[in-house]
Each structure stands twice: as structure tokens, then as C-alpha cells.
mmCIF file of C-alpha atoms in Angstrom:
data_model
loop_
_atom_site.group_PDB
_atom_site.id
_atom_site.type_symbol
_atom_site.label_atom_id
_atom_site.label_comp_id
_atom_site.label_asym_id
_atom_site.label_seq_id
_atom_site.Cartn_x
_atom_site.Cartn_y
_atom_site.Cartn_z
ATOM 1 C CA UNK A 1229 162.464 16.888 123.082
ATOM 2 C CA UNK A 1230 163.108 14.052 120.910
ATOM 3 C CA UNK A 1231 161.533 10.498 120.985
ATOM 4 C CA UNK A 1232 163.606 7.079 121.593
ATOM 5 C CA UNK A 1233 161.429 3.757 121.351
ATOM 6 C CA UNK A 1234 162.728 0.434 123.085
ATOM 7 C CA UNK A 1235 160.978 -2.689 122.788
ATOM 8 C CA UNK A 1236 160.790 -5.405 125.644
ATOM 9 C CA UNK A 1237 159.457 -9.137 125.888
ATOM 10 C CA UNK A 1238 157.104 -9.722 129.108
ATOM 11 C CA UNK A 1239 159.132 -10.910 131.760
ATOM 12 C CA UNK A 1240 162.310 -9.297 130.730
ATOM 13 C CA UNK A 1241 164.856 -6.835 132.163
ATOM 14 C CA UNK A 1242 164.834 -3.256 129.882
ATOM 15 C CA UNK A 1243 166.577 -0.059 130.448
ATOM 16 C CA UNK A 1244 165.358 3.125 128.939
ATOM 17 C CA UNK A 1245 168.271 5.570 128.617
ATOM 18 C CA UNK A 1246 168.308 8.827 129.218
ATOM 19 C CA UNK A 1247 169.594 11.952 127.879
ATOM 20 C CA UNK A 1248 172.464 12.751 130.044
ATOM 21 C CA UNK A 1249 175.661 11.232 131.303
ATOM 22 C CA UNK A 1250 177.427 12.190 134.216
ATOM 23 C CA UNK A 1251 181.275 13.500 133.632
ATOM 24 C CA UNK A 1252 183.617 11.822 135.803
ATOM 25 C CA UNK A 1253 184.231 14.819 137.540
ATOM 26 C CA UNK A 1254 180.768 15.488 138.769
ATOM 27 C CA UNK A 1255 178.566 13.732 141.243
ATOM 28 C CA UNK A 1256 175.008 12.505 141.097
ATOM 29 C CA UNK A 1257 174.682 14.705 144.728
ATOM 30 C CA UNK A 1258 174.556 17.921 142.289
ATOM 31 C CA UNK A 1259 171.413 16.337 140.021
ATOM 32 C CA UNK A 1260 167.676 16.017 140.603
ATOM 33 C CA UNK A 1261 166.272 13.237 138.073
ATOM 34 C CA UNK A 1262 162.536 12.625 137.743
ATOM 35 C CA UNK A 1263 161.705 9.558 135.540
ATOM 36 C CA UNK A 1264 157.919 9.774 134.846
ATOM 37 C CA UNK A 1265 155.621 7.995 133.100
ATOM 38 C CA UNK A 1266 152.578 9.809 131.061
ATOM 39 C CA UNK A 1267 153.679 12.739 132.636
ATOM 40 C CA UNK A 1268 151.888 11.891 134.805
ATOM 41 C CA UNK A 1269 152.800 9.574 136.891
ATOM 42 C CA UNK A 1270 156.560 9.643 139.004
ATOM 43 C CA UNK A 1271 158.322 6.473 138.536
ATOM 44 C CA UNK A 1272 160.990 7.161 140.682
ATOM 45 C CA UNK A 1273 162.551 10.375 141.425
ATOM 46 C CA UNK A 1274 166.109 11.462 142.664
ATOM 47 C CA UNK A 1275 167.846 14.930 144.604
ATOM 48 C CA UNK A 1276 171.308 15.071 145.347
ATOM 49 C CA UNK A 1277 171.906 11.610 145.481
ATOM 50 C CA UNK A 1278 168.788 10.427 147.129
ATOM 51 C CA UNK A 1279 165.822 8.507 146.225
ATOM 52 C CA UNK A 1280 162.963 10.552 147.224
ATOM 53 C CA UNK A 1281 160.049 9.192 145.428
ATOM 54 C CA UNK A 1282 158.927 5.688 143.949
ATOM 55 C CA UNK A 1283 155.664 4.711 142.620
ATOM 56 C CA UNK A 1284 154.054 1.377 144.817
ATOM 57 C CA UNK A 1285 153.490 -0.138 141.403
ATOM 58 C CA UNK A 1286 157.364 -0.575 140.539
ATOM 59 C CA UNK A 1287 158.370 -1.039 144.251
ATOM 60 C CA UNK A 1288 161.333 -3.840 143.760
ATOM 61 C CA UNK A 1289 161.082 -3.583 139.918
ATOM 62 C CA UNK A 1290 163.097 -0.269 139.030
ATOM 63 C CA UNK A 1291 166.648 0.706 139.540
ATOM 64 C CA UNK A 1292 168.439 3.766 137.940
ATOM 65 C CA UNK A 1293 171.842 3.824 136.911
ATOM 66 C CA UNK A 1294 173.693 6.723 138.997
ATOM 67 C CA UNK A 1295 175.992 7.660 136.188
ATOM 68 C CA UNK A 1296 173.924 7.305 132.889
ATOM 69 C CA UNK A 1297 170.693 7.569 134.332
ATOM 70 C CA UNK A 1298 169.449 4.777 132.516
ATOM 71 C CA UNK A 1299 166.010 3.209 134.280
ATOM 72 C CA UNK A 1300 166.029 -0.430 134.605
ATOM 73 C CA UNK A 1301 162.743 -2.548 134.785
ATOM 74 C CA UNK A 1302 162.500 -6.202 135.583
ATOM 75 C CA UNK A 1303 160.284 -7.976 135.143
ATOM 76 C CA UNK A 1304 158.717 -5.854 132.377
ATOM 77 C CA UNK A 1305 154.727 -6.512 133.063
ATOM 78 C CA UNK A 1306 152.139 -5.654 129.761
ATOM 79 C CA UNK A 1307 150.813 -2.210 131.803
ATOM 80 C CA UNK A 1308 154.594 -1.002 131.751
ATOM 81 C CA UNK A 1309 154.034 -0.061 128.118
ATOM 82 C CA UNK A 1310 153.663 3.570 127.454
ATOM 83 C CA UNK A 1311 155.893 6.304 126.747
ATOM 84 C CA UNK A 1312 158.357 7.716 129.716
ATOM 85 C CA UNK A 1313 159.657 11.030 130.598
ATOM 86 C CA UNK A 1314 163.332 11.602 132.025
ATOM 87 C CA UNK A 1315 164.369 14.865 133.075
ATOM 88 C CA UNK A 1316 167.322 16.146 134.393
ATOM 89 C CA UNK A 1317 168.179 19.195 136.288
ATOM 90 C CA UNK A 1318 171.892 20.584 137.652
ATOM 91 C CA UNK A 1319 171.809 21.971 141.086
ATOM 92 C CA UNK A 1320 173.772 25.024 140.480
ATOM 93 C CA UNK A 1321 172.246 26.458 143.348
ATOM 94 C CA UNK A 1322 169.169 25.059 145.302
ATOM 95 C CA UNK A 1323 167.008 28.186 144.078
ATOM 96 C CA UNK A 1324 167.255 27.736 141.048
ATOM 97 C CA UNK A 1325 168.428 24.511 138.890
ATOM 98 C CA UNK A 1326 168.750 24.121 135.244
ATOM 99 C CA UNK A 1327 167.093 21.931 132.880
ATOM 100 C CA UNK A 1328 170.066 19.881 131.090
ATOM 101 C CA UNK A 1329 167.672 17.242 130.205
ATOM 102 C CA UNK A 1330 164.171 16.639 129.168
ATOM 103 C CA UNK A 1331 163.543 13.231 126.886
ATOM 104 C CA UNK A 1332 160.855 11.321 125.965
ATOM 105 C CA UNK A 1333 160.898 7.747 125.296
ATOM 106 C CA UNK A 1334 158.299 4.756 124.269
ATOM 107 C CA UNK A 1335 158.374 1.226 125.505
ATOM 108 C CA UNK A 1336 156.957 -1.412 123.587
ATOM 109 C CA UNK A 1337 156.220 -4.225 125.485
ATOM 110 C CA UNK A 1338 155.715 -7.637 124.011
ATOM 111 C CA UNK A 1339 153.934 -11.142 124.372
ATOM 112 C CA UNK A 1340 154.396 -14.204 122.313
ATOM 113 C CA UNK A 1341 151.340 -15.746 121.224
ATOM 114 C CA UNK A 1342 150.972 -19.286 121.619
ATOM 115 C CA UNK A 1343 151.672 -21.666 118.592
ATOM 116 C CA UNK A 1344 148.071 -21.929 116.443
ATOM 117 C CA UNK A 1345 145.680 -24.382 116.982
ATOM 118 C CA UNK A 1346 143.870 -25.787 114.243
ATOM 119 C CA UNK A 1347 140.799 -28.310 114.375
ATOM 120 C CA UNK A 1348 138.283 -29.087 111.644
ATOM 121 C CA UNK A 1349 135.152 -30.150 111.806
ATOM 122 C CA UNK A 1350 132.753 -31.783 108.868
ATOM 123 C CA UNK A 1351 129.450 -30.388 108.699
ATOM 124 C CA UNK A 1352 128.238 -31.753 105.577
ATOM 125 C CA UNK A 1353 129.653 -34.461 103.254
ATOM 126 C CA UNK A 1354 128.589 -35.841 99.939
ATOM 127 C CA UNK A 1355 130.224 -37.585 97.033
ATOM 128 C CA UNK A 1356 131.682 -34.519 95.696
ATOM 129 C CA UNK A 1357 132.799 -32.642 98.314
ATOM 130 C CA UNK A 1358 133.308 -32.310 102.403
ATOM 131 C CA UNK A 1359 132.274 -29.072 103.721
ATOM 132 C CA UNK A 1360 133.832 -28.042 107.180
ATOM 133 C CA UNK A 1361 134.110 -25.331 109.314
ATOM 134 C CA UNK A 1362 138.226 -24.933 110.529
ATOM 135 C CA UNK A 1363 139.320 -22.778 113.794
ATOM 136 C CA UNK A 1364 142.239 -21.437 114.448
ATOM 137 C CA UNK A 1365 143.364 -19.996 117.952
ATOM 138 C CA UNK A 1366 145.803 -18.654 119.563
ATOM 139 C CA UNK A 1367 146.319 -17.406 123.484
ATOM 140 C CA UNK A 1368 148.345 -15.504 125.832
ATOM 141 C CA UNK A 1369 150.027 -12.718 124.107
ATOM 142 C CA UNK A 1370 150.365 -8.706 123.043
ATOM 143 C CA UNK A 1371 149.607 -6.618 121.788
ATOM 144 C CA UNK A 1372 146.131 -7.188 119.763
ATOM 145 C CA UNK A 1373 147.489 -9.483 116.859
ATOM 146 C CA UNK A 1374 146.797 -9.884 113.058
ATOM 147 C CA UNK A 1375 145.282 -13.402 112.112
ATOM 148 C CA UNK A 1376 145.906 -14.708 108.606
ATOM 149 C CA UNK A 1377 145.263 -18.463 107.053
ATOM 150 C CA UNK A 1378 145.998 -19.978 103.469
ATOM 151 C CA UNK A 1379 144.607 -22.910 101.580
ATOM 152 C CA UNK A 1380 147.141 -24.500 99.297
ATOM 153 C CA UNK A 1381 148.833 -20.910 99.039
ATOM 154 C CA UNK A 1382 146.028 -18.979 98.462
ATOM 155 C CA UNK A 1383 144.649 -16.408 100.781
ATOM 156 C CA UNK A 1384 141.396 -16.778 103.018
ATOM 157 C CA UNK A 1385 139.156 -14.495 104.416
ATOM 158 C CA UNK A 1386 138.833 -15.340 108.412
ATOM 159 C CA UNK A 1387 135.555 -14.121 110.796
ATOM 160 C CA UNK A 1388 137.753 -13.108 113.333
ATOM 161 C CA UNK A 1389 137.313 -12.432 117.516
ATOM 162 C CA UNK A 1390 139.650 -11.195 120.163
ATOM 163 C CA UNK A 1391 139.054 -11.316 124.087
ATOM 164 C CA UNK A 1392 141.178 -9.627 126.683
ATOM 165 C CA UNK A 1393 140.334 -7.938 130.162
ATOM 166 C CA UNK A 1394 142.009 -4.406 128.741
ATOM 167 C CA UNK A 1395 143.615 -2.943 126.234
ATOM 168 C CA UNK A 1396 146.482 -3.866 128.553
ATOM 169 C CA UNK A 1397 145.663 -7.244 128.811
ATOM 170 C CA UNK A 1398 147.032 -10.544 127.020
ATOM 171 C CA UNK A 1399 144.912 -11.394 123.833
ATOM 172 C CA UNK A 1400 143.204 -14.486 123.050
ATOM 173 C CA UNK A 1401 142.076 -14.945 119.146
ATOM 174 C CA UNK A 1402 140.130 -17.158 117.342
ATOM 175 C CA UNK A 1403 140.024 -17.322 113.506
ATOM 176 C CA UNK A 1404 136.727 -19.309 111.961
ATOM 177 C CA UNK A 1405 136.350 -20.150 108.707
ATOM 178 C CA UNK A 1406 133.708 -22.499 106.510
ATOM 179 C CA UNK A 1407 135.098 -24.119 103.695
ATOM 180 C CA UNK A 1408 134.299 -26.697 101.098
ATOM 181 C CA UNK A 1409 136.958 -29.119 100.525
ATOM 182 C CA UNK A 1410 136.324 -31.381 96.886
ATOM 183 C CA UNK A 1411 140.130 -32.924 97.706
ATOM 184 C CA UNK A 1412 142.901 -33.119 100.245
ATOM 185 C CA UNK A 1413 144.454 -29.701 100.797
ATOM 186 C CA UNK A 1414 146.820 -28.111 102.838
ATOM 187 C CA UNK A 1415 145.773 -25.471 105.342
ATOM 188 C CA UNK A 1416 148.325 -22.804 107.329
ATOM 189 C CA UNK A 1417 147.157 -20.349 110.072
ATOM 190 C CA UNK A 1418 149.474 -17.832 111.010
ATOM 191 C CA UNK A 1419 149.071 -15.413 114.058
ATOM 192 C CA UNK A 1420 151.177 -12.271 114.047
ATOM 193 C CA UNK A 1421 151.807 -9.393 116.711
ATOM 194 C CA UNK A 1422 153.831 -6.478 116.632
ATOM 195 C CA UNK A 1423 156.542 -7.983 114.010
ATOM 196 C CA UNK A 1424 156.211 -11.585 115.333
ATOM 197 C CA UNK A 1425 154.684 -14.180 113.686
ATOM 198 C CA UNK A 1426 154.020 -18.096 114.654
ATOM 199 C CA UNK A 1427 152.305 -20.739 112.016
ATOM 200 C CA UNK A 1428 150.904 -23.897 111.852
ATOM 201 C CA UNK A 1429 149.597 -26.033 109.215
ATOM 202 C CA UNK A 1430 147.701 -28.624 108.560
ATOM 203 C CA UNK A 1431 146.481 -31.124 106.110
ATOM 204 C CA UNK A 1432 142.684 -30.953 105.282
ATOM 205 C CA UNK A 1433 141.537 -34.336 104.262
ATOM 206 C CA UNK A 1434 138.123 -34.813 101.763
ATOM 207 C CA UNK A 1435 136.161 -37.849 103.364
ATOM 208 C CA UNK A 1436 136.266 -40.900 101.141
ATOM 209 C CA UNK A 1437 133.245 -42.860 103.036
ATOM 210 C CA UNK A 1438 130.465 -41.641 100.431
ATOM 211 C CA UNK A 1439 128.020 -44.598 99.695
ATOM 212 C CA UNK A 1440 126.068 -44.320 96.200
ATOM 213 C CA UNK A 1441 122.669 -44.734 96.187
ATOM 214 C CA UNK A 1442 121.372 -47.952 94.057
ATOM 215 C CA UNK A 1443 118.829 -46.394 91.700
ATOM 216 C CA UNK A 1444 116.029 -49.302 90.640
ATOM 217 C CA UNK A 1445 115.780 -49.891 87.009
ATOM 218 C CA UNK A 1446 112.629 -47.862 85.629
ATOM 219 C CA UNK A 1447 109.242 -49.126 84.301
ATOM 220 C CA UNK A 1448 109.894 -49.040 80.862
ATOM 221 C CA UNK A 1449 113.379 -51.233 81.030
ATOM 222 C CA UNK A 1450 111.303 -54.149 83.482
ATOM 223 C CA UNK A 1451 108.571 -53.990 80.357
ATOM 224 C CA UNK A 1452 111.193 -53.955 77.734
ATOM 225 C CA UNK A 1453 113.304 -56.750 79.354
ATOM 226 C CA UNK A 1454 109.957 -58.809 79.952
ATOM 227 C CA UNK A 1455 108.681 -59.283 76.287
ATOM 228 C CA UNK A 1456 112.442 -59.793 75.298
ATOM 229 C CA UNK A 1457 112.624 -62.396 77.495
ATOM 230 C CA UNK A 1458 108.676 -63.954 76.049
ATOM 231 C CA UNK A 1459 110.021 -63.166 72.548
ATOM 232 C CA UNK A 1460 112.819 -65.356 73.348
ATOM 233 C CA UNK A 1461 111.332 -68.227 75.228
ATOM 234 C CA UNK A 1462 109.032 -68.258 72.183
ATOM 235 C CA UNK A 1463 111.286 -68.697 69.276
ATOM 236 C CA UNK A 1464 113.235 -71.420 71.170
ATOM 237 C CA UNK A 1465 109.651 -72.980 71.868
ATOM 238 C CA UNK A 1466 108.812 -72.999 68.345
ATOM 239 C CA UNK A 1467 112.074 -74.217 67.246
ATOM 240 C CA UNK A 1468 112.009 -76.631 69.284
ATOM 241 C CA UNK A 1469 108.692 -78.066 67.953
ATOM 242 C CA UNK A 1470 109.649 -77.918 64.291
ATOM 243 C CA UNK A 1471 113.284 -79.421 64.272
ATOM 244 C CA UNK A 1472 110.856 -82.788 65.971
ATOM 245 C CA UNK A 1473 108.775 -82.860 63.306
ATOM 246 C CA UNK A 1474 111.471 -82.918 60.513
ATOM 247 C CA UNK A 1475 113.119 -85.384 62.239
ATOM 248 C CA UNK A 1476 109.899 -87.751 62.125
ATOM 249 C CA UNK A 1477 109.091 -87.208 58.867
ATOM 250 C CA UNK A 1478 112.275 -88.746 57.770
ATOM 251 C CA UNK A 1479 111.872 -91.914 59.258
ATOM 252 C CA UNK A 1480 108.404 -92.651 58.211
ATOM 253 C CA UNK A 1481 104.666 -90.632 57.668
ATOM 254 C CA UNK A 1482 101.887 -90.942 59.652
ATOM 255 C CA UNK A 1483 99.299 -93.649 58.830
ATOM 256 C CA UNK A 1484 95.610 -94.102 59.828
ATOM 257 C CA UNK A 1485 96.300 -97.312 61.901
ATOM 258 C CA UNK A 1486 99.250 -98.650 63.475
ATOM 259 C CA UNK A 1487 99.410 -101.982 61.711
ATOM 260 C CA UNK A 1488 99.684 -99.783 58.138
ATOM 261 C CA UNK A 1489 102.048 -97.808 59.796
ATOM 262 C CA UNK A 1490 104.012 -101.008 60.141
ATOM 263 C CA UNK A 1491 103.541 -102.413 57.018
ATOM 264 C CA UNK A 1492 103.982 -98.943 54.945
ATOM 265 C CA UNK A 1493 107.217 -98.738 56.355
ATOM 266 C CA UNK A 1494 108.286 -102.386 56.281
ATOM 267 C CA UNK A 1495 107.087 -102.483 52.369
ATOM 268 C CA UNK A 1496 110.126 -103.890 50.259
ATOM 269 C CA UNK A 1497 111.895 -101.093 47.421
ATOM 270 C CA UNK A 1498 110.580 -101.692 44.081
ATOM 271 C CA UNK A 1499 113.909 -102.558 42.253
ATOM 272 C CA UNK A 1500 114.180 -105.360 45.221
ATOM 273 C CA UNK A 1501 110.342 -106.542 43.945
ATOM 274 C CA UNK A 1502 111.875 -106.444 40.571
ATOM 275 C CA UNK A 1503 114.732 -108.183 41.065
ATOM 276 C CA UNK A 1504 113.027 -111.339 42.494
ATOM 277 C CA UNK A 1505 110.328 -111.539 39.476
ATOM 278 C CA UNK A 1506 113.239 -112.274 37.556
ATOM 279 C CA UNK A 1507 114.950 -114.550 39.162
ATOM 280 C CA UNK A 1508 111.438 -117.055 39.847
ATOM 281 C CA UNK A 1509 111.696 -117.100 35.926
#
């Protein structure tokens, strides 16, 4: 027997083709065709022309071609995926028909995952750096997908979870993710299932509202500034006091009384003494 594989989107029409075509001079009265599913489980089943079987489960979904054979399903559902059986027999005679067709083959069926969801949140934040823990998710399709992220093209490691009702049940997936951001980067998430893939990216932004801490001046630079400041307001003291003194030692010295004081420093020059003698002679 050999092994076709046909892939399907949920919610499309599919048709699985079988391994025998009626000639035009035949007639689908002289065939019995079982399509099965599992082997299991009869799909739908025709003799000499006649439906005579149909599972309740694709009751209004399934049709069969009556010259090809070919099974068609619409709307594919996720639990239609699984491998199917089509066999063929010629009625030569009612007692005993011939085999002139036994295939196997695999549908594949399909669900788009949503588009990624990204959100970020900042768990810690200093002056170097923003730490935050990203999720990405994704909803809604099948099989069981592959999540992968990258931060400024460089691959990251996700902790990864999946939830569905079955293994024949849409898949929801979250991706999470801690990282420590020390400047704006940019982040993709990509979600990919069975040869599909969807993206999304996003631009992870380092906090700029860091406020430095004043640090007080120590005890030794208060001390130190102190006695530079005494040192200072002492030499200007003292500098102060001796530029007066100079000054008043110009004009005249100090004298035990203030009447000699007067007189000291009223007392004529000697050549002007001189000068007179001479001139009462």
C-alpha cells in the first residue's frame, strides 16, 4: 500500500484521492468503496452505486466523487486529522470481488495561530539597568507549535507552556522570559506550527527616571573646610590690623599727652628754624 499525505487549513474543503479511477466504460454500480479512517472507523461506504454506510460524525460534511473516488470534507474540523484508508473492490461476481484498490493516506490538518502578543513588565530598575520580565502569547491554533524570541538578533532561551483540551484541541502558548535591559533594544517573538510561522516585535525601552542619591560630604572634608575657612578669616584679620598701623605711623607717633601730640607734630623743620635766624640778623 503506499502512503499519500494532504494538508488542510481548519475550516476548509479537502479531498483525499484515491487509488482508482473509473474507465468510461464502467459504472460505479459494479464497485464497493469503503473509505475508513484508522481502520477503524467507516467514513462512508459504497455497493453498486449506493451509499450504505456513513459515520454520524461526518453526516453533511463528506461527499465522494463517483468517478475518481476522491472523498471530499468540508469544513475540515482539527479531529479530522489522521490517516485514511480507501479501498476498492470490482464486483465481478457478488461471491467473490476483487481488491483493485487498497491506499492509505494522511491528512494534516492545520490552525493559524494568532499574531504574538508581547507585554513587558519592569520588576526592578536602577541607574544601570531595567530588569523585566517579557511574555509572549499566542492562541487558537494547531498543531502544538514551536515558540522562539530574539533580542537585537540574538537568540533567547524561553520557559515555555502550552494548554489545550486534547491532543486534538487548538493550542494556546505562552513564552516568559526575565531579562535585564542596560539600553533600548529590540525584541521579536515568533510562534511557528507545522511550517507556519507569525512574528511580532517590539521595542524594549531602558527607564530613564533613575534619581541619584545626594551623598553628604564626610567628616574629615566639614573639618578640613572649617580651619581653612579660620585660617583664612585670620590672615585677613591680621592684615587688616597691620596695614592701620603703618598707615598711622606715617602721619605722626604716639605721644604721652595729647597737647605734645599736637605740638610734636606741629614743630617747624629745622632748615625753616634756620632760615629765619638768618634773616633777624
Amino acid at each position: 500500500a503506499l502512503e499519500k499525505k494532504v494538508k488542510s487549513k481548519l475550516g476548509e474543503k479537502v479531498g483525499l484521492p484515491c487509488c482508482h479511477e473509473i474507465e468510461s466504460s464502467d459504472s460505479l454500480h459494479n464497485y464497493r468503496v469503503y473509505w475508513q479512517k484508522n481502520t477503524m472507523e467507516v467514513v462512508l461506504a459504497y455497493a453498486e452505486g449506493k451509499e450504505i454506510s456513513k459515520d454520524k460524525r461526518y453526516m453533511n460534511r463528506t461527499e465522494m466523487d463517483d468517478r475518481n473516488f476522491t472523498l471530499w470534507i468540508s469544513p475540515v474540523k482539527i479531529l479530522d486529522n489522521g490517516p485514511y484508508q480507501c479501498v476498492v473492490q470490482h464486483l465481478r461476481s457478488s461471491q467473490n470481488p476483487s481488491v483493485v484498490c487498497d491506499e492509505t493516506v494522511t491528512l494534516f490538518v492545520t490552525a493559524d495561530f494568532s499574531k504574538p502578543n508581547i507585554t513587558a513588565e519592569v520588576s526592578n530598575n536602577s541607574c544601570e539597568s531595567t530588569e523585566m520580565v517579557v511574555r509572549c502569547s499566542s492562541y487558537g491554533g494547531f498543531p502544538k507549535p514551536e515558540i522562539s524570541g530574539t533580542l537585537n538578533n540574538e537568540s533567547v532561551v524561553w520557559n515555555v507552556s502550552w494548554v489545550s483540551e486534547s491532543s486534538l484541541s487548538p493550542y494556546s502558548v505562552t513564552g516568559k522570559l526575565q531579562l535585564n535591559v542596560t539600553k533600548d533594544v529590540s525584541f521579536t517573538c515568533s510562534v511557528e506550527s507545522n511550517g507556519f510561522t507569525k512574528s511580532t516585535s517590539l521595542l524594549l525601552k531602558k527607564t530613564n527616571d533613575c534619581i541619584v542619591p545626594t551623598v553628604p560630604p564626610s567628616y574629615n572634608v566639614i573639618t578640613a573646610s572649617s580651619i581653612i575657612i579660620i585660617i583664612f578669616l585670620l590672615a585677613v584679620t591680621l592684615a587688616a590690623r597691620y596695614l592701620s598701623r603703618h598707615v598711622c605711623s606715617r602721619c605722626c607717633k604716639p605721644q604721652d599727652s595729647v597737647e605734645e601730640g599736637v605740638k610734636e607734630c606741629t614743630k617747624a623743620p629745622m632748615s625753616s628754624k634756620v632760615t629765619s635766624e638768618t634773616s633777624s640778623v
